[in-house]
Amino acid sequence: MTLLSVRHETVYRYARPVQFGEHRMLVRPRDSMEQTLESFGLAVRPHPASMRWIHDVFGNGIAIATFEEPGEELRFVASMVLDHTPELTPAFEIEARAKSYPFDYGDVDAIDLAPTLRRQFPDETEVDAWAQRFLDPRGVTSTGHLLATMTVGIKESFNYLRRPDPGTQRPSMTLATRAGTCRDFALLMIEAVRSLGLAARFVTGYLYSPARDGNHRGGGATHAWCQVYLPGAGWVEFDPTNGIIGTRDLIRVGVAREPRQAIPIAGTFIGKKEDYLGMSVEVIVERVVSPQDSMG
């Protein structure tokens, strides 16, 4: 058992008291085989007039808050503890028919995977050309090798940048500048594998950066990566920012077809544009040391 604690704080600041509109919060991790939520708390100030939870179209847990009290600051603090114990070296049981690329998803799966096969930027032919570089020119490519080399290729060939501004740049821009944020790298890989006919989706969550691996890129804030659907293995995690395959050090919070559907906190305020002074985000992920651990 590996227990991880996460504290995610987001603060919006304004030049004068403003009225807040509805806010949607995607901050509660999804339970799965490798991560189980032991405890979770969400504090919001000013205190919401109402707050309810729903499951969105992707099955993510979404908190929706409404407000009556105005303020110069709006603060969200999500605190949680998870049992997070993925395989250090995941062994994916890919079906024989899908071990080599290209392969067919089959009539049944293709219907449900259709939205995650559709390109967001179908006109960006430079992404198609870049993705083709990872294919074996002899005509048959190992599916696992294809995805692994693309994941590591982005990590090693692109410069990671922090960009506090919201939004995700187009994959063509990421290719042209050879730089981007974790969400830019995730979108580039999603569009690249979709151009090859593979189903992919966007993942938002948190990153644990243990001393054994040095400092992962993207720590201290929310993190983003992608999943690719492989017959027999299901949805498999690929983090091109850090070259991680599988869920090691990755805490999954939400999945979506496009990045704009997986914004951790989204909402509105009533006031002038110049009233908004900015936003700060801090994410702290630490291992919870048990008495047994401290005893050696």
Coordinates of C-alpha atoms in Angstrom, one line a residue:
M1 CA 0.0 0.0 0.0
T2 CA 1.3 3.5 -1.0
L3 CA -0.7 6.3 0.5
L4 CA -0.4 9.7 -1.2
S5 CA -1.9 13.0 0.1
V6 CA -2.8 15.8 -2.3
R7 CA -3.6 19.4 -1.5
H8 CA -4.9 21.4 -4.5
E9 CA -5.5 25.1 -3.9
T10 CA -6.8 27.5 -6.6
V11 CA -7.3 31.2 -5.8
Y12 CA -8.9 33.9 -8.0
R13 CA -8.3 37.5 -7.0
Y14 CA -10.2 40.7 -7.9
A15 CA -9.6 44.4 -7.6
R16 CA -13.0 44.9 -5.8
P17 CA -15.8 42.7 -4.6
V18 CA -17.5 40.9 -7.5
Q19 CA -20.5 38.6 -7.7
F20 CA -19.6 35.0 -8.6
G21 CA -21.4 32.9 -11.1
E22 CA -21.7 29.1 -11.1
H23 CA -18.5 27.2 -10.8
R24 CA -17.7 23.6 -11.8
M25 CA -15.0 21.7 -10.1
L26 CA -13.2 18.6 -11.4
V27 CA -10.9 17.8 -8.5
R28 CA -12.1 14.5 -7.1
P29 CA -10.0 11.5 -8.3
R30 CA -11.6 8.6 -10.0
D31 CA -11.5 5.3 -8.1
S32 CA -9.9 2.4 -10.1
M33 CA -7.8 -0.7 -9.7
E34 CA -4.6 1.1 -8.9
Q35 CA -6.0 4.1 -7.0
T36 CA -8.6 4.1 -4.2
L37 CA -9.8 7.3 -2.6
E38 CA -9.4 7.0 1.2
S39 CA -10.6 10.5 2.1
F40 CA -11.6 13.7 0.3
G41 CA -12.6 17.2 1.3
L42 CA -13.5 20.3 -0.6
A43 CA -13.5 23.8 1.0
V44 CA -14.7 26.9 -0.8
R45 CA -14.6 30.5 0.3
P46 CA -16.8 32.5 0.2
H47 CA -19.1 29.7 1.3
P48 CA -21.3 28.6 -1.6
A49 CA -25.1 29.1 -1.4
S50 CA -25.4 25.6 -2.7
M51 CA -23.1 22.8 -3.9
R52 CA -24.1 19.5 -5.6
W53 CA -22.3 16.6 -7.2
I54 CA -23.0 15.1 -10.6
H55 CA -21.4 12.6 -13.0
D56 CA -20.7 14.2 -16.3
V57 CA -20.9 12.5 -19.7
F58 CA -17.5 10.9 -19.2
G59 CA -18.3 9.6 -15.7
N60 CA -16.2 12.2 -13.9
G61 CA -17.3 13.5 -10.5
I62 CA -18.2 17.2 -10.9
A63 CA -19.0 19.6 -8.0
I64 CA -21.2 22.5 -9.0
A65 CA -21.3 25.6 -6.7
T66 CA -23.5 28.7 -6.7
F67 CA -22.8 31.8 -4.7
E68 CA -24.7 34.7 -3.2
E69 CA -21.9 36.4 -1.2
P70 CA -19.6 38.7 -3.3
G71 CA -15.9 38.9 -2.6
E72 CA -12.4 40.1 -3.7
E73 CA -11.1 36.5 -3.6
L74 CA -12.5 33.1 -4.5
R75 CA -10.6 30.2 -3.0
F76 CA -10.9 26.4 -3.6
V77 CA -9.0 23.9 -1.6
A78 CA -9.3 20.1 -2.3
S79 CA -7.6 17.8 0.1
M80 CA -7.4 14.0 -0.3
V81 CA -5.6 10.8 0.6
L82 CA -5.3 7.9 -1.9
D83 CA -4.1 4.4 -1.8
H84 CA -2.1 4.6 -5.1
T85 CA -0.3 1.4 -6.0
P86 CA 0.2 0.8 -9.7
E87 CA 2.6 -1.6 -11.3
L88 CA 6.1 -0.1 -11.6
T89 CA 6.6 -1.9 -14.9
P90 CA 3.1 -2.4 -16.4
A91 CA 2.6 -5.5 -18.6
F92 CA -0.3 -4.8 -21.0
E93 CA -2.1 -7.8 -22.3
I94 CA -2.8 -6.5 -25.8
E95 CA -4.9 -8.8 -27.9
A96 CA -2.9 -10.7 -30.6
R97 CA -4.7 -8.8 -33.4
A98 CA -3.7 -5.5 -32.0
K99 CA 0.0 -6.2 -31.2
S100 CA 1.0 -5.0 -34.6
Y101 CA -0.1 -1.7 -36.3
P102 CA -2.3 -1.2 -38.2
F103 CA -5.2 -3.1 -36.6
D104 CA -9.0 -2.8 -36.6
Y105 CA -11.0 -2.1 -33.5
G106 CA -13.9 -4.2 -34.8
D107 CA -17.5 -3.2 -35.5
V108 CA -18.7 -3.1 -31.8
D109 CA -15.9 -1.2 -30.2
A110 CA -15.6 1.2 -33.1
I111 CA -19.1 2.5 -32.4
D112 CA -18.3 3.5 -28.8
L113 CA -14.8 4.7 -29.6
A114 CA -15.9 6.9 -32.5
P115 CA -15.8 10.2 -30.6
T116 CA -12.2 9.5 -29.4
L117 CA -11.1 8.6 -32.9
R118 CA -12.3 11.9 -34.4
R119 CA -9.6 14.6 -34.9
Q120 CA -10.0 17.9 -33.2
F121 CA -7.7 19.6 -35.8
P122 CA -8.1 17.5 -39.0
D123 CA -6.6 20.2 -41.2
E124 CA -3.2 20.0 -39.5
T125 CA -1.3 17.8 -41.9
E126 CA 2.0 18.5 -40.3
V127 CA 0.8 16.4 -37.3
D128 CA 0.0 13.5 -39.7
A129 CA 3.5 13.7 -41.2
W130 CA 5.1 13.8 -37.7
A131 CA 3.1 10.8 -36.6
Q132 CA 4.2 8.8 -39.6
R133 CA 7.8 9.1 -38.5
F134 CA 7.1 6.5 -35.8
L135 CA 6.0 3.8 -38.2
D136 CA 8.2 1.1 -39.5
P137 CA 8.7 1.8 -43.2
R138 CA 8.5 -2.0 -43.9
G139 CA 4.8 -1.8 -43.3
V140 CA 4.2 -3.4 -39.9
T141 CA 4.9 -1.7 -36.6
S142 CA 4.7 -3.0 -33.1
T143 CA 1.8 -1.1 -31.4
G144 CA 3.6 -1.0 -28.1
H145 CA 6.8 0.3 -29.6
L146 CA 5.0 2.9 -31.7
L147 CA 3.3 4.4 -28.6
A148 CA 6.4 4.1 -26.4
T149 CA 8.7 5.8 -28.8
M150 CA 6.2 8.6 -29.4
T151 CA 5.8 9.2 -25.7
V152 CA 9.6 9.3 -25.0
G153 CA 10.2 11.2 -28.3
I154 CA 8.1 14.1 -27.0
K155 CA 9.8 14.1 -23.7
E156 CA 13.3 14.2 -25.2
S157 CA 12.7 16.4 -28.2
F158 CA 10.4 19.2 -26.8
N159 CA 11.0 21.9 -24.2
Y160 CA 8.7 21.9 -21.3
L161 CA 7.3 25.4 -20.4
R162 CA 5.0 26.5 -17.6
R163 CA 2.1 28.7 -18.9
P164 CA -0.3 29.9 -16.3
D165 CA -2.8 31.2 -18.9
P166 CA -5.7 28.9 -19.6
G167 CA -6.2 27.0 -22.8
T168 CA -4.2 24.6 -25.0
Q169 CA -2.2 25.6 -28.0
R170 CA -2.8 23.9 -31.4
P171 CA -0.6 20.8 -32.0
S172 CA 0.9 22.5 -35.1
M173 CA 2.2 25.3 -32.8
T174 CA 3.7 22.8 -30.5
L175 CA 5.5 21.1 -33.4
A176 CA 6.7 24.5 -34.8
T177 CA 8.1 25.8 -31.5
R178 CA 9.1 22.4 -30.1
A179 CA 7.9 23.6 -26.8
G180 CA 4.7 23.6 -24.7
T181 CA 3.0 22.7 -21.4
C182 CA 1.9 19.2 -20.3
R183 CA -1.6 19.8 -21.8
D184 CA 0.0 20.9 -25.1
F185 CA 2.1 17.7 -25.2
A186 CA -1.0 15.6 -24.3
L187 CA -3.0 17.1 -27.1
L188 CA -0.2 16.7 -29.6
M189 CA 0.0 13.0 -28.8
I190 CA -3.8 12.6 -28.9
E191 CA -4.0 14.2 -32.4
A192 CA -1.0 12.2 -33.6
V193 CA -2.3 8.8 -32.6
R194 CA -5.8 9.7 -33.8
S195 CA -4.3 10.5 -37.2
L196 CA -3.0 6.9 -37.2
G197 CA -6.6 5.6 -36.5
L198 CA -6.1 5.0 -32.8
A199 CA -8.6 6.1 -30.1
A200 CA -7.2 8.5 -27.6
R201 CA -8.6 10.9 -24.9
F202 CA -7.3 13.6 -22.6
V203 CA -6.6 13.1 -18.9
T204 CA -6.3 15.6 -16.1
G205 CA -5.0 14.9 -12.7
Y206 CA -2.0 15.2 -10.3
L207 CA 1.7 14.2 -10.5
Y208 CA 3.7 12.6 -7.7
S209 CA 7.4 13.5 -8.0
P210 CA 9.4 11.1 -5.8
A211 CA 13.1 11.6 -5.1
R212 CA 13.9 8.3 -6.8
D213 CA 13.1 9.9 -10.2
G214 CA 14.4 13.4 -9.6
N215 CA 11.9 16.0 -10.4
H216 CA 9.2 15.1 -12.9
R217 CA 8.2 17.9 -15.2
G218 CA 4.8 19.4 -14.4
G219 CA 4.8 19.1 -10.6
G220 CA 3.4 21.8 -8.3
A221 CA 0.2 22.3 -10.4
T222 CA -2.4 20.2 -12.1
H223 CA -1.0 17.8 -14.7
A224 CA -2.2 16.4 -18.0
W225 CA -1.5 13.4 -20.1
C226 CA -3.4 11.0 -22.5
Q227 CA -4.9 7.6 -22.7
V228 CA -4.9 5.3 -25.8
Y229 CA -7.4 2.4 -26.1
L230 CA -5.7 -0.9 -26.9
P231 CA -7.9 -4.1 -27.3
G232 CA -7.2 -6.4 -24.5
A233 CA -5.5 -3.8 -22.3
G234 CA -8.2 -1.1 -22.4
W235 CA -7.4 2.5 -21.8
V236 CA -3.6 2.8 -21.2
E237 CA -1.9 6.0 -19.8
F238 CA 0.9 7.8 -21.7
D239 CA 2.5 10.9 -20.2
P240 CA 4.6 12.5 -23.0
T241 CA 5.8 15.2 -20.6
N242 CA 7.7 12.7 -18.5
G243 CA 7.9 9.7 -20.7
I244 CA 5.7 7.7 -18.2
I245 CA 3.8 4.7 -19.5
G246 CA 1.1 3.4 -17.1
T247 CA -0.1 5.1 -14.0
R248 CA 3.1 5.2 -12.0
D249 CA 3.2 8.6 -10.2
L250 CA 0.0 9.7 -12.1
I251 CA -3.2 10.4 -10.1
R252 CA -6.1 10.3 -12.5
V253 CA -8.9 12.8 -11.8
G254 CA -10.9 13.2 -15.0
V255 CA -11.0 12.0 -18.6
A256 CA -12.4 13.8 -21.6
R257 CA -12.5 13.9 -25.4
E258 CA -10.9 17.3 -25.6
P259 CA -8.9 19.4 -23.1
R260 CA -11.6 22.1 -22.8
Q261 CA -13.9 19.5 -21.3
A262 CA -11.4 18.7 -18.5
I263 CA -10.8 22.1 -16.9
P264 CA -10.2 21.5 -13.2
I265 CA -12.1 24.7 -12.1
A266 CA -14.3 26.7 -14.4
G267 CA -16.7 29.6 -13.7
T268 CA -17.7 33.2 -14.2
F269 CA -17.9 36.5 -12.3
I270 CA -20.0 39.6 -12.8
G271 CA -17.8 42.7 -13.2
K272 CA -15.4 44.4 -15.5
K273 CA -12.6 42.6 -17.2
E274 CA -10.0 44.8 -15.4
D275 CA -11.5 43.7 -12.1
Y276 CA -9.8 40.3 -12.5
L277 CA -6.3 40.4 -11.1
G278 CA -5.3 36.8 -11.8
M279 CA -5.3 33.2 -10.6
S280 CA -2.8 31.1 -8.6
V281 CA -2.6 27.3 -8.4
E282 CA -0.6 25.2 -6.0
V283 CA -0.7 21.4 -5.9
I284 CA 1.3 19.5 -3.2
V285 CA 1.5 15.7 -3.5
E286 CA 3.3 13.8 -0.8
R287 CA 3.7 10.3 0.4
V288 CA 2.0 9.6 3.7
V289 CA 4.5 7.9 6.0
S290 CA 3.0 5.2 8.2
P291 CA 4.4 4.1 11.6
Q292 CA 5.5 0.9 9.9
D293 CA 7.5 2.8 7.3
S294 CA 9.3 5.0 9.9
M295 CA 10.3 1.8 11.8
G296 CA 12.1 0.7 8.7

